[in-house]
């Protein structure tokens, strides 16, 4: 007669073995309770528990988890409403605290992130909220990390996804940006005109300086030329005088000088008679006759 007892025993033993062996995946942590009380935290790999006495009460993922923080309305320091939403990154570091420190640490983190964000933005003016995103993120992370330590959670970072002011504020900001750009354009144009005038004045000044330097050098060159000419004439005159003086010391030199003087005297009167309608006659006409007589006597003696 067939006896089912061995099969039943085998089945119970198989179930007992299956229930006693637990394989925990990598980057996971399982919390085991024994008779309703915390007993141990199972790490990755194969673990053995007591069936029907021990049970896996909580399973936690130890990877970095992104948590979308719901959008909310925040009031800035200058009483402006902002629609803000962000994303929070956290990681479970203590599976036991995450299981028993809070009934739902995800909701707790999300709610705390919202309240902290409202508090931080309430201290800033509207314009600063767009400039101080890094400060806001750091402030939220600091506040959350201190509170989440009791929940076995490490808050890694918080990022604001969007800051949306009301439509009226957006229009006013757009008008302000447009006015600022027009102001910068006018300033740039005026600076360009100013620089143009400076360049023109600088060019004219440099041209004037160059012309004055040229005139100065030309005057110097002319003066040097005139000085050289005067020196040359003086040198030639000096040599002529020396030669005349030497010639006067020779025989007949004085007579030649007298003849030359008489010729020059007559040529001067002849030149005056040609150039003017009025004839100028010397007061003492005997001077001319005596000069002519002296000149003829010198000519005859030379012959």
mmCIF file of C-alpha atoms in Angstrom:
data_model
loop_
_atom_site.group_PDB
_atom_site.id
_atom_site.type_symbol
_atom_site.label_atom_id
_atom_site.label_comp_id
_atom_site.label_asym_id
_atom_site.label_seq_id
_atom_site.Cartn_x
_atom_site.Cartn_y
_atom_site.Cartn_z
ATOM 1 C CA UNK A 1 0.000 0.000 0.000
ATOM 2 C CA UNK A 2 1.342 3.481 -1.005
ATOM 3 C CA UNK A 3 2.565 5.594 1.924
ATOM 4 C CA UNK A 4 2.425 9.414 1.233
ATOM 5 C CA UNK A 5 4.264 10.318 4.414
ATOM 6 C CA UNK A 6 7.750 10.392 2.863
ATOM 7 C CA UNK A 7 6.501 12.687 0.116
ATOM 8 C CA UNK A 8 4.944 14.975 2.648
ATOM 9 C CA UNK A 9 8.133 15.031 4.679
ATOM 10 C CA UNK A 10 10.164 15.717 1.532
ATOM 11 C CA UNK A 11 7.815 18.515 0.524
ATOM 12 C CA UNK A 12 7.968 20.074 3.978
ATOM 13 C CA UNK A 13 11.769 19.812 3.973
ATOM 14 C CA UNK A 14 11.933 21.409 0.514
ATOM 15 C CA UNK A 15 9.660 24.248 1.610
ATOM 16 C CA UNK A 16 11.740 24.684 4.774
ATOM 17 C CA UNK A 17 14.944 24.923 2.726
ATOM 18 C CA UNK A 18 13.416 27.350 0.254
ATOM 19 C CA UNK A 19 12.083 29.516 3.042
ATOM 20 C CA UNK A 20 15.387 29.491 4.896
ATOM 21 C CA UNK A 21 17.525 30.591 1.956
ATOM 22 C CA UNK A 22 17.405 34.245 0.917
ATOM 23 C CA UNK A 23 19.365 35.717 -1.987
ATOM 24 C CA UNK A 24 19.726 39.489 -1.730
ATOM 25 C CA UNK A 25 20.595 41.341 -4.987
ATOM 26 C CA UNK A 26 23.489 43.775 -5.254
ATOM 27 C CA UNK A 27 22.828 47.311 -3.920
ATOM 28 C CA UNK A 28 19.873 46.039 -1.876
ATOM 29 C CA UNK A 29 19.296 45.570 1.850
ATOM 30 C CA UNK A 30 16.591 43.451 3.460
ATOM 31 C CA UNK A 31 15.389 43.932 7.009
ATOM 32 C CA UNK A 32 14.538 40.704 8.834
ATOM 33 C CA UNK A 33 12.167 40.557 11.784
ATOM 34 C CA UNK A 34 12.008 37.657 14.191
ATOM 35 C CA UNK A 35 8.636 37.226 15.793
ATOM 36 C CA UNK A 36 7.743 40.827 14.968
ATOM 37 C CA UNK A 37 10.988 42.318 16.273
ATOM 38 C CA UNK A 38 13.955 43.610 14.307
ATOM 39 C CA UNK A 39 16.592 40.902 14.042
ATOM 40 C CA UNK A 40 19.092 41.638 11.272
ATOM 41 C CA UNK A 41 19.799 43.402 7.985
ATOM 42 C CA UNK A 42 20.711 41.116 5.125
ATOM 43 C CA UNK A 43 23.341 42.343 2.700
ATOM 44 C CA UNK A 44 23.852 41.278 -0.923
ATOM 45 C CA UNK A 45 24.382 37.530 -1.411
ATOM 46 C CA UNK A 46 23.026 34.293 0.107
ATOM 47 C CA UNK A 47 21.648 34.396 3.649
ATOM 48 C CA UNK A 48 19.879 31.859 5.865
ATOM 49 C CA UNK A 49 16.853 32.661 8.010
ATOM 50 C CA UNK A 50 14.549 30.566 10.154
ATOM 51 C CA UNK A 51 11.342 29.860 8.270
ATOM 52 C CA UNK A 52 8.049 30.852 9.840
ATOM 53 C CA UNK A 53 9.947 32.646 12.617
ATOM 54 C CA UNK A 54 11.997 35.123 10.626
ATOM 55 C CA UNK A 55 10.467 37.164 7.864
ATOM 56 C CA UNK A 56 11.730 39.839 5.475
ATOM 57 C CA UNK A 57 9.768 42.863 6.639
ATOM 58 C CA UNK A 58 11.335 45.584 4.460
ATOM 59 C CA UNK A 59 13.346 45.688 1.260
ATOM 60 C CA UNK A 60 15.405 48.770 0.432
ATOM 61 C CA UNK A 61 17.342 49.819 -2.660
ATOM 62 C CA UNK A 62 20.718 51.340 -1.806
ATOM 63 C CA UNK A 63 21.149 53.056 -5.164
ATOM 64 C CA UNK A 64 20.803 56.810 -5.666
ATOM 65 C CA UNK A 65 17.111 57.524 -6.082
ATOM 66 C CA UNK A 66 15.609 60.615 -7.773
ATOM 67 C CA UNK A 67 12.453 61.938 -6.124
ATOM 68 C CA UNK A 68 10.264 64.432 -7.946
ATOM 69 C CA UNK A 69 9.177 67.160 -5.512
ATOM 70 C CA UNK A 70 5.649 68.356 -6.363
ATOM 71 C CA UNK A 71 5.249 71.875 -7.719
ATOM 72 C CA UNK A 72 4.218 74.523 -5.194
ATOM 73 C CA UNK A 73 3.665 78.271 -4.882
ATOM 74 C CA UNK A 74 6.302 80.185 -2.908
ATOM 75 C CA UNK A 75 6.183 83.822 -1.780
ATOM 76 C CA UNK A 76 9.372 85.862 -2.190
ATOM 77 C CA UNK A 77 10.576 88.587 0.158
ATOM 78 C CA UNK A 78 9.020 91.270 -2.063
ATOM 79 C CA UNK A 79 5.626 89.464 -1.973
ATOM 80 C CA UNK A 80 5.774 87.910 -5.406
ATOM 81 C CA UNK A 81 4.377 84.457 -6.098
ATOM 82 C CA UNK A 82 6.588 81.864 -7.743
ATOM 83 C CA UNK A 83 5.634 78.433 -9.037
ATOM 84 C CA UNK A 84 8.563 76.198 -8.091
ATOM 85 C CA UNK A 85 9.227 72.559 -8.711
ATOM 86 C CA UNK A 86 12.385 70.521 -8.282
ATOM 87 C CA UNK A 87 13.935 67.103 -8.039
ATOM 88 C CA UNK A 88 15.659 65.536 -5.053
ATOM 89 C CA UNK A 89 18.390 62.882 -5.114
ATOM 90 C CA UNK A 90 18.846 60.707 -2.040
ATOM 91 C CA UNK A 91 20.262 57.349 -0.989
ATOM 92 C CA UNK A 92 19.335 54.893 1.780
ATOM 93 C CA UNK A 93 22.361 54.446 4.020
ATOM 94 C CA UNK A 94 20.792 52.645 7.004
ATOM 95 C CA UNK A 95 18.112 50.066 6.156
ATOM 96 C CA UNK A 96 17.018 49.621 9.783
ATOM 97 C CA UNK A 97 16.469 53.401 10.341
ATOM 98 C CA UNK A 98 14.742 53.686 6.966
ATOM 99 C CA UNK A 99 12.358 50.941 8.070
ATOM 100 C CA UNK A 100 11.556 52.177 11.566
ATOM 101 C CA UNK A 101 12.633 55.810 11.686
ATOM 102 C CA UNK A 102 9.637 57.037 9.679
ATOM 103 C CA UNK A 103 6.417 55.480 8.535
ATOM 104 C CA UNK A 104 7.132 56.747 5.002
ATOM 105 C CA UNK A 105 10.475 58.443 4.503
ATOM 106 C CA UNK A 106 9.663 59.315 0.878
ATOM 107 C CA UNK A 107 6.692 61.450 1.894
ATOM 108 C CA UNK A 108 8.673 62.898 4.805
ATOM 109 C CA UNK A 109 11.558 63.947 2.548
ATOM 110 C CA UNK A 110 9.209 65.410 -0.053
ATOM 111 C CA UNK A 111 7.230 67.431 2.498
ATOM 112 C CA UNK A 112 10.376 68.679 4.229
ATOM 113 C CA UNK A 113 11.874 69.703 0.882
ATOM 114 C CA UNK A 114 8.765 71.759 0.106
ATOM 115 C CA UNK A 115 8.673 73.535 3.460
ATOM 116 C CA UNK A 116 12.424 74.237 3.379
ATOM 117 C CA UNK A 117 12.150 75.585 -0.159
ATOM 118 C CA UNK A 118 9.358 77.961 0.839
ATOM 119 C CA UNK A 119 11.434 79.181 3.784
ATOM 120 C CA UNK A 120 14.559 79.793 1.653
ATOM 121 C CA UNK A 121 12.722 81.582 -1.164
ATOM 122 C CA UNK A 122 10.841 83.701 1.380
ATOM 123 C CA UNK A 123 14.185 85.251 2.367
ATOM 124 C CA UNK A 124 15.066 86.276 -1.192
ATOM 125 C CA UNK A 125 13.730 88.910 -3.543
ATOM 126 C CA UNK A 126 12.348 87.946 -6.934
ATOM 127 C CA UNK A 127 15.436 88.916 -8.936
ATOM 128 C CA UNK A 128 17.725 87.070 -6.526
ATOM 129 C CA UNK A 129 15.789 83.812 -6.844
ATOM 130 C CA UNK A 130 16.912 83.496 -10.464
ATOM 131 C CA UNK A 131 20.523 84.317 -9.577
ATOM 132 C CA UNK A 132 20.841 82.279 -6.365
ATOM 133 C CA UNK A 133 19.770 78.832 -7.541
ATOM 134 C CA UNK A 134 22.942 77.277 -6.212
ATOM 135 C CA UNK A 135 22.373 78.886 -2.809
ATOM 136 C CA UNK A 136 18.758 77.638 -2.748
ATOM 137 C CA UNK A 137 19.799 74.104 -3.677
ATOM 138 C CA UNK A 138 22.541 74.056 -1.036
ATOM 139 C CA UNK A 139 20.193 75.382 1.655
ATOM 140 C CA UNK A 140 17.561 72.729 0.937
ATOM 141 C CA UNK A 141 20.138 69.937 0.961
ATOM 142 C CA UNK A 142 21.634 71.121 4.259
ATOM 143 C CA UNK A 143 18.233 71.258 5.988
ATOM 144 C CA UNK A 144 17.103 67.902 4.605
ATOM 145 C CA UNK A 145 20.347 66.080 5.311
ATOM 146 C CA UNK A 146 20.230 66.962 8.995
ATOM 147 C CA UNK A 147 16.660 65.745 9.422
ATOM 148 C CA UNK A 148 16.965 62.708 7.131
ATOM 149 C CA UNK A 149 19.843 61.271 9.180
ATOM 150 C CA UNK A 150 17.242 59.908 11.633
ATOM 151 C CA UNK A 151 15.489 58.204 8.758
ATOM 152 C CA UNK A 152 18.576 56.362 7.525
ATOM 153 C CA UNK A 153 18.628 58.486 4.347
ATOM 154 C CA UNK A 154 21.403 60.620 2.895
ATOM 155 C CA UNK A 155 20.235 63.583 0.804
ATOM 156 C CA UNK A 156 22.780 64.051 -1.987
ATOM 157 C CA UNK A 157 21.525 67.088 -3.889
ATOM 158 C CA UNK A 158 18.478 69.107 -4.826
ATOM 159 C CA UNK A 159 17.925 70.805 -8.157
ATOM 160 C CA UNK A 160 15.266 73.375 -9.053
ATOM 161 C CA UNK A 161 13.715 72.408 -12.345
ATOM 162 C CA UNK A 162 11.671 75.519 -12.983
ATOM 163 C CA UNK A 163 10.849 78.911 -11.496
ATOM 164 C CA UNK A 164 7.687 80.381 -12.999
ATOM 165 C CA UNK A 165 6.494 83.840 -11.909
ATOM 166 C CA UNK A 166 2.993 85.142 -12.810
ATOM 167 C CA UNK A 167 2.320 86.371 -16.337
ATOM 168 C CA UNK A 168 2.199 90.011 -15.222
ATOM 169 C CA UNK A 169 5.646 89.689 -13.668
ATOM 170 C CA UNK A 170 6.939 87.980 -16.808
ATOM 171 C CA UNK A 171 5.706 90.861 -18.979
ATOM 172 C CA UNK A 172 7.267 93.403 -16.606
ATOM 173 C CA UNK A 173 10.562 91.501 -16.595
ATOM 174 C CA UNK A 174 10.525 91.307 -20.376
ATOM 175 C CA UNK A 175 9.914 95.055 -20.607
ATOM 176 C CA UNK A 176 12.744 95.666 -18.144
ATOM 177 C CA UNK A 177 15.085 93.458 -20.161
ATOM 178 C CA UNK A 178 14.118 95.267 -23.376
ATOM 179 C CA UNK A 179 14.717 98.666 -21.749
ATOM 180 C CA UNK A 180 18.059 97.504 -20.402
ATOM 181 C CA UNK A 181 19.140 96.274 -23.821
ATOM 182 C CA UNK A 182 18.079 99.549 -25.444
ATOM 183 C CA UNK A 183 20.003 101.424 -22.755
ATOM 184 C CA UNK A 184 23.121 99.356 -23.434
ATOM 185 C CA UNK A 185 22.696 99.950 -27.171
ATOM 186 C CA UNK A 186 22.467 103.732 -26.655
ATOM 187 C CA UNK A 187 25.473 103.688 -24.355
ATOM 188 C CA UNK A 188 27.433 101.654 -26.873
ATOM 189 C CA UNK A 189 26.473 104.053 -29.685
ATOM 190 C CA UNK A 190 27.467 107.096 -27.608
ATOM 191 C CA UNK A 191 30.730 105.437 -26.656
ATOM 192 C CA UNK A 192 31.356 104.777 -30.330
ATOM 193 C CA UNK A 193 30.704 108.424 -31.235
ATOM 194 C CA UNK A 194 32.895 109.536 -28.354
ATOM 195 C CA UNK A 195 35.713 107.289 -29.492
ATOM 196 C CA UNK A 196 35.242 108.532 -33.056
ATOM 197 C CA UNK A 197 35.595 112.161 -31.940
ATOM 198 C CA UNK A 198 38.624 111.243 -29.843
ATOM 199 C CA UNK A 199 40.209 109.505 -32.819
ATOM 200 C CA UNK A 200 39.491 112.465 -35.104
ATOM 201 C CA UNK A 201 40.911 114.943 -32.572
ATOM 202 C CA UNK A 202 43.935 112.735 -32.018
ATOM 203 C CA UNK A 203 44.499 112.475 -35.765
ATOM 204 C CA UNK A 204 44.194 116.226 -36.230
ATOM 205 C CA UNK A 205 46.561 116.863 -33.333
ATOM 206 C CA UNK A 206 49.105 114.407 -34.699
ATOM 207 C CA UNK A 207 48.741 115.938 -38.190
ATOM 208 C CA UNK A 208 49.259 119.426 -36.761
ATOM 209 C CA UNK A 209 52.308 118.247 -34.875
ATOM 210 C CA UNK A 210 53.658 116.588 -38.007
ATOM 211 C CA UNK A 211 53.071 119.780 -40.061
ATOM 212 C CA UNK A 212 54.681 121.958 -37.417
ATOM 213 C CA UNK A 213 57.634 119.600 -37.245
ATOM 214 C CA UNK A 214 57.879 119.772 -41.033
ATOM 215 C CA UNK A 215 57.685 123.574 -41.024
ATOM 216 C CA UNK A 216 60.262 123.690 -38.258
ATOM 217 C CA UNK A 217 62.635 121.428 -40.173
ATOM 218 C CA UNK A 218 62.052 123.422 -43.366
ATOM 219 C CA UNK A 219 62.822 126.688 -41.530
ATOM 220 C CA UNK A 220 65.922 125.105 -40.055
ATOM 221 C CA UNK A 221 66.990 123.897 -43.483
ATOM 222 C CA UNK A 222 66.307 127.351 -45.036
ATOM 223 C CA UNK A 223 68.202 129.082 -42.244
ATOM 224 C CA UNK A 224 71.077 126.686 -42.645
ATOM 225 C CA UNK A 225 71.010 127.267 -46.406
ATOM 226 C CA UNK A 226 70.931 131.027 -46.001
ATOM 227 C CA UNK A 227 73.713 130.869 -43.433
ATOM 228 C CA UNK A 228 75.781 128.732 -45.764
ATOM 229 C CA UNK A 229 75.093 131.195 -48.620
ATOM 230 C CA UNK A 230 76.038 134.163 -46.462
ATOM 231 C CA UNK A 231 79.205 132.381 -45.372
ATOM 232 C CA UNK A 232 80.013 131.571 -48.997
ATOM 233 C CA UNK A 233 79.416 135.185 -50.118
ATOM 234 C CA UNK A 234 81.425 136.470 -47.197
ATOM 235 C CA UNK A 235 84.204 134.052 -47.997
ATOM 236 C CA UNK A 236 84.150 135.051 -51.657
ATOM 237 C CA UNK A 237 84.064 138.762 -50.722
ATOM 238 C CA UNK A 238 86.936 138.230 -48.313
ATOM 239 C CA UNK A 239 88.961 136.521 -50.993
ATOM 240 C CA UNK A 240 88.076 139.265 -53.516
ATOM 241 C CA UNK A 241 89.139 141.942 -51.040
ATOM 242 C CA UNK A 242 92.347 140.067 -50.365
ATOM 243 C CA UNK A 243 93.016 139.845 -54.093
ATOM 244 C CA UNK A 244 92.161 143.538 -54.585
ATOM 245 C CA UNK A 245 94.384 144.432 -51.701
ATOM 246 C CA UNK A 246 97.157 142.362 -53.206
ATOM 247 C CA UNK A 247 96.576 143.931 -56.619
ATOM 248 C CA UNK A 248 96.792 147.438 -55.147
ATOM 249 C CA UNK A 249 100.281 146.658 -53.946
ATOM 250 C CA UNK A 250 101.403 145.847 -57.487
ATOM 251 C CA UNK A 251 102.511 148.530 -59.994
ATOM 252 C CA UNK A 252 99.505 150.231 -61.655
ATOM 253 C CA UNK A 253 97.113 148.803 -59.085
ATOM 254 C CA UNK A 254 95.974 152.131 -57.734
ATOM 255 C CA UNK A 255 95.441 153.535 -61.251
ATOM 256 C CA UNK A 256 93.317 150.481 -62.137
ATOM 257 C CA UNK A 257 91.223 151.031 -59.042
ATOM 258 C CA UNK A 258 90.624 154.667 -59.973
ATOM 259 C CA UNK A 259 89.597 153.611 -63.494
ATOM 260 C CA UNK A 260 87.206 151.053 -62.109
ATOM 261 C CA UNK A 261 85.628 153.544 -59.769
ATOM 262 C CA UNK A 262 85.136 156.027 -62.613
ATOM 263 C CA UNK A 263 83.524 153.330 -64.769
ATOM 264 C CA UNK A 264 81.152 152.335 -62.020
ATOM 265 C CA UNK A 265 80.270 155.962 -61.373
ATOM 266 C CA UNK A 266 79.423 156.562 -65.031
ATOM 267 C CA UNK A 267 77.515 153.276 -65.338
ATOM 268 C CA UNK A 268 75.397 154.211 -62.345
ATOM 269 C CA UNK A 269 74.388 157.537 -63.896
ATOM 270 C CA UNK A 270 73.682 155.860 -67.235
ATOM 271 C CA UNK A 271 71.494 153.276 -65.498
ATOM 272 C CA UNK A 272 69.564 155.968 -63.675
ATOM 273 C CA UNK A 273 68.998 157.844 -66.963
ATOM 274 C CA UNK A 274 67.441 154.715 -68.543
ATOM 275 C CA UNK A 275 65.214 153.787 -65.608
ATOM 276 C CA UNK A 276 63.739 157.239 -64.822
ATOM 277 C CA UNK A 277 62.249 160.072 -66.824
ATOM 278 C CA UNK A 278 64.136 162.558 -64.665
ATOM 279 C CA UNK A 279 67.827 162.946 -65.313
ATOM 280 C CA UNK A 280 69.896 163.280 -62.166
ATOM 281 C CA UNK A 281 72.958 165.518 -62.653
ATOM 282 C CA UNK A 282 75.665 165.757 -60.010
ATOM 283 C CA UNK A 283 76.027 169.087 -58.234
ATOM 284 C CA UNK A 284 79.684 169.311 -59.152
ATOM 285 C CA UNK A 285 80.054 168.458 -62.821
ATOM 286 C CA UNK A 286 83.824 168.863 -62.565
ATOM 287 C CA UNK A 287 83.886 165.609 -60.630
ATOM 288 C CA UNK A 288 82.773 163.697 -63.715
ATOM 289 C CA UNK A 289 85.233 165.457 -66.002
ATOM 290 C CA UNK A 290 88.032 164.929 -63.567
ATOM 291 C CA UNK A 291 87.091 161.224 -63.221
ATOM 292 C CA UNK A 292 86.888 160.862 -67.001
ATOM 293 C CA UNK A 293 90.193 162.681 -67.421
ATOM 294 C CA UNK A 294 91.809 160.460 -64.864
ATOM 295 C CA UNK A 295 90.356 157.388 -66.546
ATOM 296 C CA UNK A 296 91.623 158.478 -70.005
ATOM 297 C CA UNK A 297 95.056 159.258 -68.577
ATOM 298 C CA UNK A 298 95.196 155.771 -67.067
ATOM 299 C CA UNK A 299 94.135 154.243 -70.392
ATOM 300 C CA UNK A 300 96.737 156.132 -72.314
ATOM 301 C CA UNK A 301 99.409 155.243 -69.839
ATOM 302 C CA UNK A 302 98.370 151.594 -70.074
ATOM 303 C CA UNK A 303 98.612 151.715 -73.823
#
